[in-house]
Coordinates of C-alpha atoms and ligand atoms in Angstrom, one line a residue:
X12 CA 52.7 84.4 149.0
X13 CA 54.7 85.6 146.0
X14 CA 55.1 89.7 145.5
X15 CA 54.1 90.4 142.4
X16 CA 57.7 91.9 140.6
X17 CA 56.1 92.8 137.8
X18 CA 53.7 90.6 135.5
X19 CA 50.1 92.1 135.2
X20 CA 47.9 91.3 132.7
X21 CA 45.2 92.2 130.5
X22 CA 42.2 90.8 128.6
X23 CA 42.5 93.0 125.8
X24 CA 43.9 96.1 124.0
X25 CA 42.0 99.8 126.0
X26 CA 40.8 100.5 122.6
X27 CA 38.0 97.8 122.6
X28 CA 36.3 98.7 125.7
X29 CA 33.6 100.5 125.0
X30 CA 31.0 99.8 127.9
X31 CA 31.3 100.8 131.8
X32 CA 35.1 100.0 133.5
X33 CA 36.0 100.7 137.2
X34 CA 39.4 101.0 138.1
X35 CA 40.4 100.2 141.5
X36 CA 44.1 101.8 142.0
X37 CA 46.1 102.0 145.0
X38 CA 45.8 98.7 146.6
X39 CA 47.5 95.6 148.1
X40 CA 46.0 92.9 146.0
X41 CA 46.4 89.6 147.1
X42 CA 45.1 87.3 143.9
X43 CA 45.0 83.8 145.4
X44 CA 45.6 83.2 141.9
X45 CA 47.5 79.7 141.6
X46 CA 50.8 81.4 141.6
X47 CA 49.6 83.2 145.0
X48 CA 50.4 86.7 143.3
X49 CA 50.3 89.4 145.5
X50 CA 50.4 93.1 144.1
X51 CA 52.1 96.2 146.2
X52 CA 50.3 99.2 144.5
X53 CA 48.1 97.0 142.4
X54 CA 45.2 97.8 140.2
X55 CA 42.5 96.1 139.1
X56 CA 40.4 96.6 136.0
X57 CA 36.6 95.3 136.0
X58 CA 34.1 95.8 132.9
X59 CA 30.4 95.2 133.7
X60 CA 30.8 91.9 136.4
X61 CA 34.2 90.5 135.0
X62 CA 37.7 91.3 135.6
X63 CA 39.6 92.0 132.1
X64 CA 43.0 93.4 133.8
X65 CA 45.2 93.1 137.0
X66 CA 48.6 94.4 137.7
X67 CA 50.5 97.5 139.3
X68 CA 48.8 101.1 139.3
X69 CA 51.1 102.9 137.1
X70 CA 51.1 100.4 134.2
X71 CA 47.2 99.9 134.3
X72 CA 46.2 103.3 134.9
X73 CA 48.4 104.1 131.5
X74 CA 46.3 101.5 129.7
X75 CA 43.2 102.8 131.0
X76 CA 42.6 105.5 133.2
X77 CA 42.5 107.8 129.9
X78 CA 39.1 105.8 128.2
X79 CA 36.5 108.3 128.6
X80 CA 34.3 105.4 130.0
X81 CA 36.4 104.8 132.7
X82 CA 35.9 105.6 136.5
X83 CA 38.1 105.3 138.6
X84 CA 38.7 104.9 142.7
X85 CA 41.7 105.0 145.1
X86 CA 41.9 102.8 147.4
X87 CA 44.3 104.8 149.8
X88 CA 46.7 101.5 150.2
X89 CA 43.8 99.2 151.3
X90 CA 43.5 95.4 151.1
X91 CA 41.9 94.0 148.0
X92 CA 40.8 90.1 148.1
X93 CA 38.3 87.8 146.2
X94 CA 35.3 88.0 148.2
X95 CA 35.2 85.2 150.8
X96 CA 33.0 81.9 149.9
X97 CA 31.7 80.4 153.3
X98 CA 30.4 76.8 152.1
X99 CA 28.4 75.6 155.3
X100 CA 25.3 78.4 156.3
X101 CA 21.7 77.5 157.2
X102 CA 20.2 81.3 156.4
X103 CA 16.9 79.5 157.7
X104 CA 18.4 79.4 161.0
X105 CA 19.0 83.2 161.9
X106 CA 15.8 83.7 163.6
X107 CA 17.0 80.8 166.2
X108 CA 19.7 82.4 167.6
X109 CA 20.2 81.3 170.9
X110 CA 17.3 79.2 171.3
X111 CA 19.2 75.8 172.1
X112 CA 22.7 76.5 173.5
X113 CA 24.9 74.4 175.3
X114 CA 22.6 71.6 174.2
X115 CA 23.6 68.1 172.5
X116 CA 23.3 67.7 168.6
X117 CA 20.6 65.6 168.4
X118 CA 18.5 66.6 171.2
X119 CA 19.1 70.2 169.8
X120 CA 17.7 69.0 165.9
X121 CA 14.8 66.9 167.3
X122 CA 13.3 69.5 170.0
X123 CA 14.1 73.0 169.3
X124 CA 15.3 73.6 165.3
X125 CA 12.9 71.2 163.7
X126 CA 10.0 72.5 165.8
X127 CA 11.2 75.9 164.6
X128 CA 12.0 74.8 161.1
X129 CA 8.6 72.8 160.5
X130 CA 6.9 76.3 161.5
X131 CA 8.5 78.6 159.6
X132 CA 6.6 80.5 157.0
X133 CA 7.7 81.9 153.6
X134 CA 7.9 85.6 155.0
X135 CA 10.5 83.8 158.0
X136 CA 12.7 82.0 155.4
X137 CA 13.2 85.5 153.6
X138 CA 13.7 87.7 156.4
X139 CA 15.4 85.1 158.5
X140 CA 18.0 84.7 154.6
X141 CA 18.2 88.4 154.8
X142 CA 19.4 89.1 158.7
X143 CA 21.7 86.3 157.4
X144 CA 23.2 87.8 154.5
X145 CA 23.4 91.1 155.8
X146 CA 25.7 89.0 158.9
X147 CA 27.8 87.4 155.8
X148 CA 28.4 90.1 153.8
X149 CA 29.9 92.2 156.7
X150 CA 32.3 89.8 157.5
X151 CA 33.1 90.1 153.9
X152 CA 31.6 86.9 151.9
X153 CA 30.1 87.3 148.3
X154 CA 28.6 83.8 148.1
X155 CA 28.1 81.1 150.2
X156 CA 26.3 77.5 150.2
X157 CA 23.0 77.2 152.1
X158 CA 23.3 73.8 154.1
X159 CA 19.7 72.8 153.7
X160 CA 16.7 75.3 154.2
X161 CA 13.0 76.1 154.4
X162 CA 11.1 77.5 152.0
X163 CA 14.1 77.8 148.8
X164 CA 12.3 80.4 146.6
X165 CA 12.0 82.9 149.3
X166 CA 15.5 82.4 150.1
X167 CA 16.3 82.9 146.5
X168 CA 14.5 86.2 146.4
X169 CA 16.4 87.5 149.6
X170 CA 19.6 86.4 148.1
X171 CA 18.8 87.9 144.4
X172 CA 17.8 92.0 146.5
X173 CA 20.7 91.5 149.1
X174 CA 23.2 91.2 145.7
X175 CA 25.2 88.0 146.9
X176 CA 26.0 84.7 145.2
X177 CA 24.9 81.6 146.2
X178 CA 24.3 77.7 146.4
X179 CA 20.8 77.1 147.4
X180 CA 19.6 73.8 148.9
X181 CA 16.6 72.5 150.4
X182 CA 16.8 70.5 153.7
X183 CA 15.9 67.4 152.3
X184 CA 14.8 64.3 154.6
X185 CA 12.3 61.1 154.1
X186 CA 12.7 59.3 157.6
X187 CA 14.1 58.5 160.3
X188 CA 13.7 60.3 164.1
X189 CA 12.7 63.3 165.5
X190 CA 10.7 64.1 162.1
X191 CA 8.0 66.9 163.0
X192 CA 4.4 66.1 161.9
X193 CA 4.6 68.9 158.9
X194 CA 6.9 66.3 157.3
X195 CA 5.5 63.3 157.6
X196 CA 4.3 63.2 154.1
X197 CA 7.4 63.7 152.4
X198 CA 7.9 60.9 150.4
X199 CA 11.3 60.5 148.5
X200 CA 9.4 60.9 145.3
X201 CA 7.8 64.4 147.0
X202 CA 11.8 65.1 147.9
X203 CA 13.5 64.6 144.6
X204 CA 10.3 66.5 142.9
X205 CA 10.3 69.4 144.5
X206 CA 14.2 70.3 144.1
X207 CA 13.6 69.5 140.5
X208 CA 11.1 72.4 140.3
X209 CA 13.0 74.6 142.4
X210 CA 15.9 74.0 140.1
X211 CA 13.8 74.5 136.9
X212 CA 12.6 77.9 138.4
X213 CA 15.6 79.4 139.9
X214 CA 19.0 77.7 138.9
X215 CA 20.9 80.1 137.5
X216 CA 19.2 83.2 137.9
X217 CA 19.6 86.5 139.2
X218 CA 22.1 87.3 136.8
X219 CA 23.6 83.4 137.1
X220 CA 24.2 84.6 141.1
X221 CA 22.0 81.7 142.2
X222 CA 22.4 77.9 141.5
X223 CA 20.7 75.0 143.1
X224 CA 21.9 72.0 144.6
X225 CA 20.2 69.2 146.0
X226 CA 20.2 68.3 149.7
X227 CA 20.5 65.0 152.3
X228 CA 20.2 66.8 155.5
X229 CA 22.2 63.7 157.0
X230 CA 22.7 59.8 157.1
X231 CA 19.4 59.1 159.6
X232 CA 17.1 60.8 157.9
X233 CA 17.9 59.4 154.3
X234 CA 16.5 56.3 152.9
X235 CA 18.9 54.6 150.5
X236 CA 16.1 55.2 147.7
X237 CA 16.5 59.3 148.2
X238 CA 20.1 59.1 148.5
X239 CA 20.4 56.9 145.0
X240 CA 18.0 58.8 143.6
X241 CA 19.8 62.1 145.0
X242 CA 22.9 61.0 143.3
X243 CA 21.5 60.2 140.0
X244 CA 19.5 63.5 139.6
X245 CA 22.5 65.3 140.4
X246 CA 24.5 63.8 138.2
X247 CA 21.4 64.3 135.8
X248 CA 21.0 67.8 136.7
X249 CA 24.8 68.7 136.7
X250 CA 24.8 70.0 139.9
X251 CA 26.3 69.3 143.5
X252 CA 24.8 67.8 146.9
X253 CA 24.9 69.1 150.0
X254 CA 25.0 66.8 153.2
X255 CA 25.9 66.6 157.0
X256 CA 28.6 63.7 157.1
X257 CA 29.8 62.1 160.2
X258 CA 29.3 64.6 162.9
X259 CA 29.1 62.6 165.6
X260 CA 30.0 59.1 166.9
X261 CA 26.5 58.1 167.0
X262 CA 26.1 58.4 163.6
X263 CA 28.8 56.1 162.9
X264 CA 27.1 53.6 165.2
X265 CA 23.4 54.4 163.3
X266 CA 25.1 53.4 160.1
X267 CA 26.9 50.3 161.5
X268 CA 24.0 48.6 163.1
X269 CA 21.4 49.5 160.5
X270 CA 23.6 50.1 157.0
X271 CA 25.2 47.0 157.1
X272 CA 29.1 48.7 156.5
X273 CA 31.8 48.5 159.5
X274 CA 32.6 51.7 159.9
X275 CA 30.6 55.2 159.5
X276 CA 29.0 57.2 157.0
X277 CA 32.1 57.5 154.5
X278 CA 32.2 54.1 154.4
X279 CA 28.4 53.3 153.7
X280 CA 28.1 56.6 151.3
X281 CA 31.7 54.5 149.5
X282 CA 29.8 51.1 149.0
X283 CA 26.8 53.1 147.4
X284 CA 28.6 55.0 145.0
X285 CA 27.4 58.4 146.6
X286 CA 31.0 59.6 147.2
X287 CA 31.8 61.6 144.0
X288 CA 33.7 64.9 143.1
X289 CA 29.9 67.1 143.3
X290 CA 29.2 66.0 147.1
X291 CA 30.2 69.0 149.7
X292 CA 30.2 66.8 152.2
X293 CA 29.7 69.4 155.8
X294 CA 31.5 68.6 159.1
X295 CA 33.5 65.1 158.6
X296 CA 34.4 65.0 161.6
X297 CA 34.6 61.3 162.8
X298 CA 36.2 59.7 159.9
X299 CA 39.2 57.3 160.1
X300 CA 42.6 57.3 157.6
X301 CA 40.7 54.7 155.2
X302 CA 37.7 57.2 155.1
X303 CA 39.7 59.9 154.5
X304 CA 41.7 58.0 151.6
X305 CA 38.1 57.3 150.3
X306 CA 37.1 61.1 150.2
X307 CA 40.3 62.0 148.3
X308 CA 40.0 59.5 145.8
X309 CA 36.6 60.6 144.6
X310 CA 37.5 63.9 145.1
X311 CA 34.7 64.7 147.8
X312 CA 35.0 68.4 149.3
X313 CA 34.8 69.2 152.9
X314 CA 33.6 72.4 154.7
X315 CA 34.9 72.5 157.8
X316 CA 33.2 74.8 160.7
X317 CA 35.2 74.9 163.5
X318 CA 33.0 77.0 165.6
X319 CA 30.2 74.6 165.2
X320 CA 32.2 71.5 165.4
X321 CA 33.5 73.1 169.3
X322 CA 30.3 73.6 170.0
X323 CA 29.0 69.7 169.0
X324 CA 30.7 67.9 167.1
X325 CA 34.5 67.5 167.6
X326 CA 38.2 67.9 166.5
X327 CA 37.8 66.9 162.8
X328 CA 41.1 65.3 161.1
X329 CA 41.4 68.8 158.9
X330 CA 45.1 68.5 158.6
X331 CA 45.0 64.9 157.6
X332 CA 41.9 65.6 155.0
X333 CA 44.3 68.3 153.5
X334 CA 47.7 66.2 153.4
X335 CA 45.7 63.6 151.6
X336 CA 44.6 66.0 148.8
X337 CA 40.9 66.8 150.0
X338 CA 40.0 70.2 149.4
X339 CA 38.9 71.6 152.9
X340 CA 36.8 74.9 152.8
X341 CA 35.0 76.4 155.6
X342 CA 31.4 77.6 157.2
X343 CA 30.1 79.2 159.8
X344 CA 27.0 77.1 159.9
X345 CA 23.8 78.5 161.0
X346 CA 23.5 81.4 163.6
X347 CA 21.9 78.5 166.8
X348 CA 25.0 76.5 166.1
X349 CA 27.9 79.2 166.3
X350 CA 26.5 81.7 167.1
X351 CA 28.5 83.9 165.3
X352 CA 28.1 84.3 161.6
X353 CA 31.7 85.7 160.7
X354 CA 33.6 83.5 158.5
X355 CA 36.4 86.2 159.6
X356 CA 36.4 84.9 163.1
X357 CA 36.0 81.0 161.4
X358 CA 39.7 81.8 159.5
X359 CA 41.1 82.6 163.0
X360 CA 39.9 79.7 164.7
X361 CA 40.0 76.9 161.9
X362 CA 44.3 77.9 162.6
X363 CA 44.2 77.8 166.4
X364 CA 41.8 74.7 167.2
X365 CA 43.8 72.7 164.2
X366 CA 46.9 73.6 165.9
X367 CA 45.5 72.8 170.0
X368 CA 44.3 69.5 168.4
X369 CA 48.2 68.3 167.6
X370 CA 48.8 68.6 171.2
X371 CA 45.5 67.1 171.9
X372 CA 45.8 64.1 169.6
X373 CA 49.7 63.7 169.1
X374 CA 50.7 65.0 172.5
X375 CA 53.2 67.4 171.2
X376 CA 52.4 71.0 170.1
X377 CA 52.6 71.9 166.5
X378 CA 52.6 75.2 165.8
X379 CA 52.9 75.2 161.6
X380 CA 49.2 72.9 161.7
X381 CA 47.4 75.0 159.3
X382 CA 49.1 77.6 158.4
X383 CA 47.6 81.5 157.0
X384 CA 48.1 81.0 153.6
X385 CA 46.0 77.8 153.7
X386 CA 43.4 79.1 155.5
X387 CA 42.9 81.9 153.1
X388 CA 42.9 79.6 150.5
X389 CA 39.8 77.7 152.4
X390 CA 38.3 80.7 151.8
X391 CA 38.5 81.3 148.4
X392 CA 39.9 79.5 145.7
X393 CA 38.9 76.2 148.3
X394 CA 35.3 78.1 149.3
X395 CA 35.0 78.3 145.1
X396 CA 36.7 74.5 144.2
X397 CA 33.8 73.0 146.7
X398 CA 31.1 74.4 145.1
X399 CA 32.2 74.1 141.3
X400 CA 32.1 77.5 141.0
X401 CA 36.5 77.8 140.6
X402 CA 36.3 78.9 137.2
X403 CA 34.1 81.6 137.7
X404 CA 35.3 83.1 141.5
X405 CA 37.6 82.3 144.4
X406 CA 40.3 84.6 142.9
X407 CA 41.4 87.8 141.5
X408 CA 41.7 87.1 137.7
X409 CA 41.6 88.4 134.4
X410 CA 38.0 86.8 132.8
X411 CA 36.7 86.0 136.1
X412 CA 33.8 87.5 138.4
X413 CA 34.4 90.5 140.4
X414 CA 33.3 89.4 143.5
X415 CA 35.9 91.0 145.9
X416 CA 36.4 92.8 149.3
X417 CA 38.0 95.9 150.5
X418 CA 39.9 95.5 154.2
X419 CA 40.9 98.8 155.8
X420 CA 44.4 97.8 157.6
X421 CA 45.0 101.3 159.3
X422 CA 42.7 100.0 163.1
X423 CA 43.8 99.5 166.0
X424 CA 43.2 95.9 165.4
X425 CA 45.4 95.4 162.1
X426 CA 48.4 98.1 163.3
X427 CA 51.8 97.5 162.7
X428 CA 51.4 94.9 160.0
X429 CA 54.3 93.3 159.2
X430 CA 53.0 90.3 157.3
X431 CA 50.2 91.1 155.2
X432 CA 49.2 87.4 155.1
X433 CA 49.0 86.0 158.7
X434 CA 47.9 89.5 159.3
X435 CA 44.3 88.7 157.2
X436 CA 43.9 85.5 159.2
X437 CA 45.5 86.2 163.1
X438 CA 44.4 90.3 163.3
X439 CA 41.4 90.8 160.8
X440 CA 38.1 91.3 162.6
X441 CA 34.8 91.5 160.4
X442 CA 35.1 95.7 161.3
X443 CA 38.1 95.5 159.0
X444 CA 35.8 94.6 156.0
X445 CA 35.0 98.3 154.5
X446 CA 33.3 97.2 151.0
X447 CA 32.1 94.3 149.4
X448 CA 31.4 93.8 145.3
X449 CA 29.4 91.0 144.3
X450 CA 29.3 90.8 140.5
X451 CA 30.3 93.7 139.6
X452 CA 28.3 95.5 142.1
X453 CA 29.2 96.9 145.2
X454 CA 26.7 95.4 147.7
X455 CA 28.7 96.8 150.9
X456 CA 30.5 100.7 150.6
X457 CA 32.1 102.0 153.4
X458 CA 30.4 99.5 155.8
X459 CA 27.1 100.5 154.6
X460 CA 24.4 97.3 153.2
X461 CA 23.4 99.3 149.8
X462 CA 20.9 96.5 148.5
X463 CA 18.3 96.8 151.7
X464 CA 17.6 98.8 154.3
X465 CA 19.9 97.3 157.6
X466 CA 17.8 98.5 160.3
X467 CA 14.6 97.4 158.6
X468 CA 15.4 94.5 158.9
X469 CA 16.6 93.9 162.0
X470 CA 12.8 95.2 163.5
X471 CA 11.7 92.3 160.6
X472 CA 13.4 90.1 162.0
X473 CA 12.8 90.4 166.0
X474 CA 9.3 90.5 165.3
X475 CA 9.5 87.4 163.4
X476 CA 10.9 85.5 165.2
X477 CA 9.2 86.2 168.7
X478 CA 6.5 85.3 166.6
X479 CA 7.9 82.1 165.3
X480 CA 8.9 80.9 168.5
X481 CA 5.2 81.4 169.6
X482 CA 3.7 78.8 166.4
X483 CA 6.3 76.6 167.5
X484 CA 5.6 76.3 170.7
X485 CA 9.4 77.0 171.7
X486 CA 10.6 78.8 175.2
X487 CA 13.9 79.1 176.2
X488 CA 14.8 78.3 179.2
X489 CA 16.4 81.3 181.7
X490 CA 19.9 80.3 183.3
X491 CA 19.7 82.9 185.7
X492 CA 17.1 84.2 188.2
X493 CA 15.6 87.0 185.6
X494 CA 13.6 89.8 187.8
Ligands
LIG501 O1 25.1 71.7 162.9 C1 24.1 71.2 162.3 N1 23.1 72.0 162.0 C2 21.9 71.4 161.4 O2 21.0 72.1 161.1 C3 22.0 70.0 161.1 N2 21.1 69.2 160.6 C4 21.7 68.0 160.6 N3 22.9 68.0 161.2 C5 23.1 69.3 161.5 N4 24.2 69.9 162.1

């Protein structure tokens, strides 16, 4: 990253600012602006929800610090980043943590999280969004994609109190195996319907915080009518798909024997057209060079989660997909599947499991596979490319969103820091995240959730989901002799 000699900028002359500004002084800014800009004693200047000028402390507060509208707050020498954009969550999920560990993908889908999905109520979905964005914003995101959910409007209502940004998505299926009775009637015409409505009623709401997307929750449980039909009312809709792509080598198979293409998923999605610059396409992790060549060419986005794929999945080609030009974001997936929901610890491993996988795959070690600066790029201007939002977030500049984070370097976990950089990615720990602005509002100060009450919903949510677990008829098995 560059050091920022000198070069801030402003929207506009002080004199025309008439309405609320913040001035945040006293900083290490790193932009992730495209010239990777990084500010010793920056300041940033936000009025309302938008940033109108960046630069060093001295210069800015000259321009502004005077305007009787403006407040101002010191920042004691503390981090400053664009809020981190985690592109791969299932908020639905946070009620099953730990239900199905240590279990197989598919035998963990068909017998514990659709049985728990299928019974979920509308109250679930929003407490369940709200443990989940209360997990996210600690670790310091300000929007992230939901993966494919139950019950979108609550979810929409969770997200629109807790302050954040988001992608919402419906999990979206109209066949295939392990299907729970409660979905039986989903027809693909019942599928594409009701994302229509829910993006009639909530696209682009709360303050243009929420947008909807449309969902295939993966390759066996889409017909080739919803996924057509999927790609046309996106295009239609001018929004994005979100869909679980090649996660494991039985799906490849699935596709071979009954899609009629050689290879996997990529490949089939390539001969219908489905592979276009709007699909965020999750996992990818058993794809081959053509496949990957495929993605890049019609500019398909990836989000990678590396806890998850550990867990399930696999070693997916990241440093490949990224050599070829795909932009590679990343997600913490839902809470059953990780089990932790920190898109801090994801930045650490996504560097270490892309670097043991050289040795793994090309017998030699590699230690400059995936180095910090990309990885916080998959986090933000990456996190923001993937979900078409780039022009609005993913980095700290003049006319965009101020959706950023605060990181308090002076722990025990950060100390000596010698390389501001590596030190985000190899040393940060979710504790270092000490306040989060979503918008133009701080949503997280001093480690404190200001939008809802924490502990509240933590009791919400343990009730819930013994509760939950009851309807659906789910126990989890003890390990241990329990007395
Ligand atoms: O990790 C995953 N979580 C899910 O919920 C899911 N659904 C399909 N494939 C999936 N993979």
């Amino acid at each position: 990253m560059e050091t920022a000699g000198g070069g801030g900028e402003s929207k506009s002359d002080s004199s025309c600012s008439s309405s609320r500004l913040l001035t945040l002084h006293n900083a290490l800014i790193v932009t992730m602006d495209p010239q990777s800009r990084v500010f010793r004693d920056g300041a940033i200047v936000i009025e309302h929800n938008t940033i109108i000028a960046i630069g060093h402390s001295p210069q800015i507060l000259a321009q502004f610090s005077s305007l009787p509208s403006s407040q101002l707050l010191d920042l004691q020498g503390q981090f400053l980043l664009p809020g981190f954009i985690n592109t791969h969550v299932h908020t639905s999920q946070q009620l099953a943590r730990g239900i199905a560990d240590d279990v197989p993908l598919l035998t963990w889908l068909h017998n514990c999280i659709w049985p728990y999905e299928s019974n979920m109520t509308p109250h679930d979905s929003y407490i369940s969004t709200l443990l989940c964005g209360i997990e996210l914003i600690h670790s310091g995101v300000t929007c992230f994609a939901e993966a494919g959910g139950q019950h979108v409007s609550e979810m929409a209502r969770a997200v629109e109190l807790l302050g954040l940004r988001a992608c919402l998505t419906e999990s979206i299926m109209d066949c295939g195996e392990g299907l729970p009775m409660a979905w039986a009637d989903r027809t693909t015409q019942h599928c594409i319907q009701t994302q229509k409505e829910l993006y009639k009623k909530h696209h682009n709401t709360a303050d243009g915080r929420i947008r909807i997307w449309l969902g295939i929750r993966q390759i066996m449980n889409a017909t080739d009518l919803l996924l057509t039909q999927t790609r046309d009312t996106a295009k239609e809709l001018q929004t994005g798909i979100h869909m679980h792509v090649a996660e494991i080598p039985y799906e490849n198979q699935y596709v071979a024997n009954n899609r009629g293409v050689d290879h996997g998923t990529v490949a089939y999605l390539e001969k219908i057209k489905f592979l276009e610059d709007n699909l965020l396409a999750a996992h990818t992790v058993w794809v081959n060079p053509g496949e990957i060549s495929s993605l890049s060419k019609a500019s398909v986005k990836v989000s990678h989660c590396p806890a998850a794929a550990m867990r399930m999945l696999g070693f997916a080609p990241i440093r490949e997909m990224l050599d070829a030009g795909v932009c590679v974001s990343l997600g913490t997936d839902g809470a059953p599947s990780n089990n932790r929901m920190s898109i801090v610890d994801e930045m650490y491993l996504a560097s270490l499991i892309n670097k043991g996988r050289e040795v793994f795959y090309k017998g030699t070690t590699d230690p400059t596979a995936l180095p910090a600066e990309i990885i916080l790029r998959m986090v933000t201007s990456n996190g923001a490319k993937s979900i078409l939002w780039d022009k609005e977030i993913g980095s700290l500049e003049v006319g965009k969103k101020a959706d950023m984070i605060v990181i308090n370097p002076s722990s025990w976990s950060m100390v000596p820091l010698h390389d501001c950089i590596s030190s985000l990615v190899y040393c940060m720990r979710s504790e270092n995240i000490q306040s989060v602005m979503c918008n133009g509002e701080w949503i997280m100060k001093d480690r404190k959730i200001l939008k809802v009450d924490e502990s509240a919903v933590i009791s919400m949510a343990k009730h819930a989901s013994v509760e939950l677990m009851k309807r659906a008829g789910i126990t989890v098995p003890s390990r241990m002799t329990i007395l």
